[in-house]
């Protein structure tokens, strides 16, 4: 029989390794960007411009129903772009939208947002009243957040990192910002790999730590070691980039070229955004 403490330690260890693997997969993998899908076939400039238009439209609308329509369209685009629906929903609904729901939850009650009563419930011995304005505002906030996150995630999943950086420079984003993003992109993978290797080496040499004091000493020493190594590694990454000819400007092996398909998609997206804004009463 496995002891509860052993199960707890194994759970913490597996959770840590899975978190590191998720970090590398979510931010550094270009598997979906290399697939044969609809958005992958578009010119990165047109694709970024249309995703930005959808994002601005979703933020500007004040109707949760119209914003939900944009979200369903983004989900359909993800499916047509060879991105599994489960994979996409997991990365767009389980973090920021859920956190925003927890933030906005108190505003649905009459103590925060007075107005017409929508529901009256007993909560932990207290009589709570959920108002219609508070409920509508919370739904609008969460729907807008989920849609905005989905648009950004879809763009990053279907666009290669180098192409996205190039598009940012084409749109006159400051070079220092693009350089910072490029450095972070390269640094994150090395950092996650280093932490994973340190943890694996620790387990292979020490095994299961039986005393909490011993474990705290090991954790403290490894935090200091990781800090020193990451400081040196950040400088090493930058010097390695300079030695390979990096000047702060992202470069591509292929030239960006817009086709008739790209212009049709741009026109269709612009028309849809204008129609949604007009339907939402926004001039």
mmCIF file of N, CA, C and O in Angstrom, residues 46-59 151 155 171 269 273:
data_model
loop_
_atom_site.group_PDB
_atom_site.id
_atom_site.type_symbol
_atom_site.label_atom_id
_atom_site.label_comp_id
_atom_site.label_asym_id
_atom_site.label_seq_id
_atom_site.Cartn_x
_atom_site.Cartn_y
_atom_site.Cartn_z
ATOM 1 N N UNK A 46 -1.950 39.822 -43.473
ATOM 2 C CA UNK A 46 -3.406 39.876 -43.582
ATOM 3 C C UNK A 46 -4.048 39.162 -42.399
ATOM 4 O O UNK A 46 -5.043 39.642 -41.830
ATOM 5 N N UNK A 47 -3.480 38.036 -42.026
ATOM 6 C CA UNK A 47 -4.042 37.278 -40.902
ATOM 7 C C UNK A 47 -3.966 38.076 -39.604
ATOM 8 O O UNK A 47 -4.944 38.125 -38.842
ATOM 9 N N UNK A 48 -2.841 38.701 -39.347
ATOM 10 C CA UNK A 48 -2.699 39.506 -38.134
ATOM 11 C C UNK A 48 -3.654 40.684 -38.146
ATOM 12 O O UNK A 48 -4.272 41.021 -37.122
ATOM 13 N N UNK A 49 -3.808 41.326 -39.298
ATOM 14 C CA UNK A 49 -4.702 42.475 -39.410
ATOM 15 C C UNK A 49 -6.148 42.080 -39.167
ATOM 16 O O UNK A 49 -6.894 42.783 -38.457
ATOM 17 N N UNK A 50 -6.570 40.947 -39.709
ATOM 18 C CA UNK A 50 -7.957 40.510 -39.522
ATOM 19 C C UNK A 50 -8.206 40.049 -38.086
ATOM 20 O O UNK A 50 -9.284 40.309 -37.529
ATOM 21 N N UNK A 51 -7.238 39.378 -37.480
ATOM 22 C CA UNK A 51 -7.400 38.985 -36.084
ATOM 23 C C UNK A 51 -7.462 40.207 -35.174
ATOM 24 O O UNK A 51 -8.224 40.249 -34.203
ATOM 25 N N UNK A 52 -6.693 41.223 -35.508
ATOM 26 C CA UNK A 52 -6.746 42.464 -34.747
ATOM 27 C C UNK A 52 -8.106 43.140 -34.902
ATOM 28 O O UNK A 52 -8.656 43.699 -33.934
ATOM 29 N N UNK A 53 -8.669 43.087 -36.110
ATOM 30 C CA UNK A 53 -9.999 43.662 -36.340
ATOM 31 C C UNK A 53 -11.059 42.923 -35.531
ATOM 32 O O UNK A 53 -11.958 43.549 -34.939
ATOM 33 N N UNK A 54 -10.972 41.601 -35.479
ATOM 34 C CA UNK A 54 -11.913 40.827 -34.666
ATOM 35 C C UNK A 54 -11.754 41.144 -33.183
ATOM 36 O O UNK A 54 -12.744 41.230 -32.443
ATOM 37 N N UNK A 55 -10.512 41.328 -32.754
ATOM 38 C CA UNK A 55 -10.259 41.643 -31.351
ATOM 39 C C UNK A 55 -10.845 43.007 -30.975
ATOM 40 O O UNK A 55 -11.510 43.150 -29.936
ATOM 41 N N UNK A 56 -10.618 44.005 -31.820
ATOM 42 C CA UNK A 56 -11.147 45.340 -31.547
ATOM 43 C C UNK A 56 -12.670 45.323 -31.564
ATOM 44 O O UNK A 56 -13.331 45.976 -30.736
ATOM 45 N N UNK A 57 -13.247 44.575 -32.488
ATOM 46 C CA UNK A 57 -14.704 44.478 -32.556
ATOM 47 C C UNK A 57 -15.271 43.835 -31.299
ATOM 48 O O UNK A 57 -16.270 44.296 -30.739
ATOM 49 N N UNK A 58 -14.651 42.762 -30.833
ATOM 50 C CA UNK A 58 -15.130 42.077 -29.630
ATOM 51 C C UNK A 58 -15.036 42.971 -28.400
ATOM 52 O O UNK A 58 -15.923 42.956 -27.542
ATOM 53 N N UNK A 59 -13.987 43.767 -28.320
ATOM 54 C CA UNK A 59 -13.823 44.662 -27.178
ATOM 55 C C UNK A 59 -14.807 45.820 -27.247
ATOM 56 O O UNK A 59 -15.275 46.321 -26.210
ATOM 57 N N UNK A 151 -9.016 34.841 -29.695
ATOM 58 C CA UNK A 151 -8.466 35.448 -30.911
ATOM 59 C C UNK A 151 -6.943 35.496 -30.836
ATOM 60 O O UNK A 151 -6.243 35.147 -31.799
ATOM 61 N N UNK A 155 -4.266 33.261 -33.197
ATOM 62 C CA UNK A 155 -3.222 33.880 -34.009
ATOM 63 C C UNK A 155 -1.857 33.287 -33.703
ATOM 64 O O UNK A 155 -1.081 32.990 -34.616
ATOM 65 N N UNK A 171 4.308 46.472 -38.937
ATOM 66 C CA UNK A 171 3.299 47.366 -38.374
ATOM 67 C C UNK A 171 3.918 48.446 -37.490
ATOM 68 O O UNK A 171 3.216 49.097 -36.718
ATOM 69 N N UNK A 269 -13.779 39.755 -43.641
ATOM 70 C CA UNK A 269 -13.647 40.063 -42.221
ATOM 71 C C UNK A 269 -14.026 41.507 -41.926
ATOM 72 O O UNK A 269 -14.716 41.800 -40.940
ATOM 73 N N UNK A 273 -17.059 42.696 -39.486
ATOM 74 C CA UNK A 273 -16.812 43.557 -38.326
ATOM 75 C C UNK A 273 -17.665 44.822 -38.378
ATOM 76 O O UNK A 273 -18.238 45.240 -37.358
#
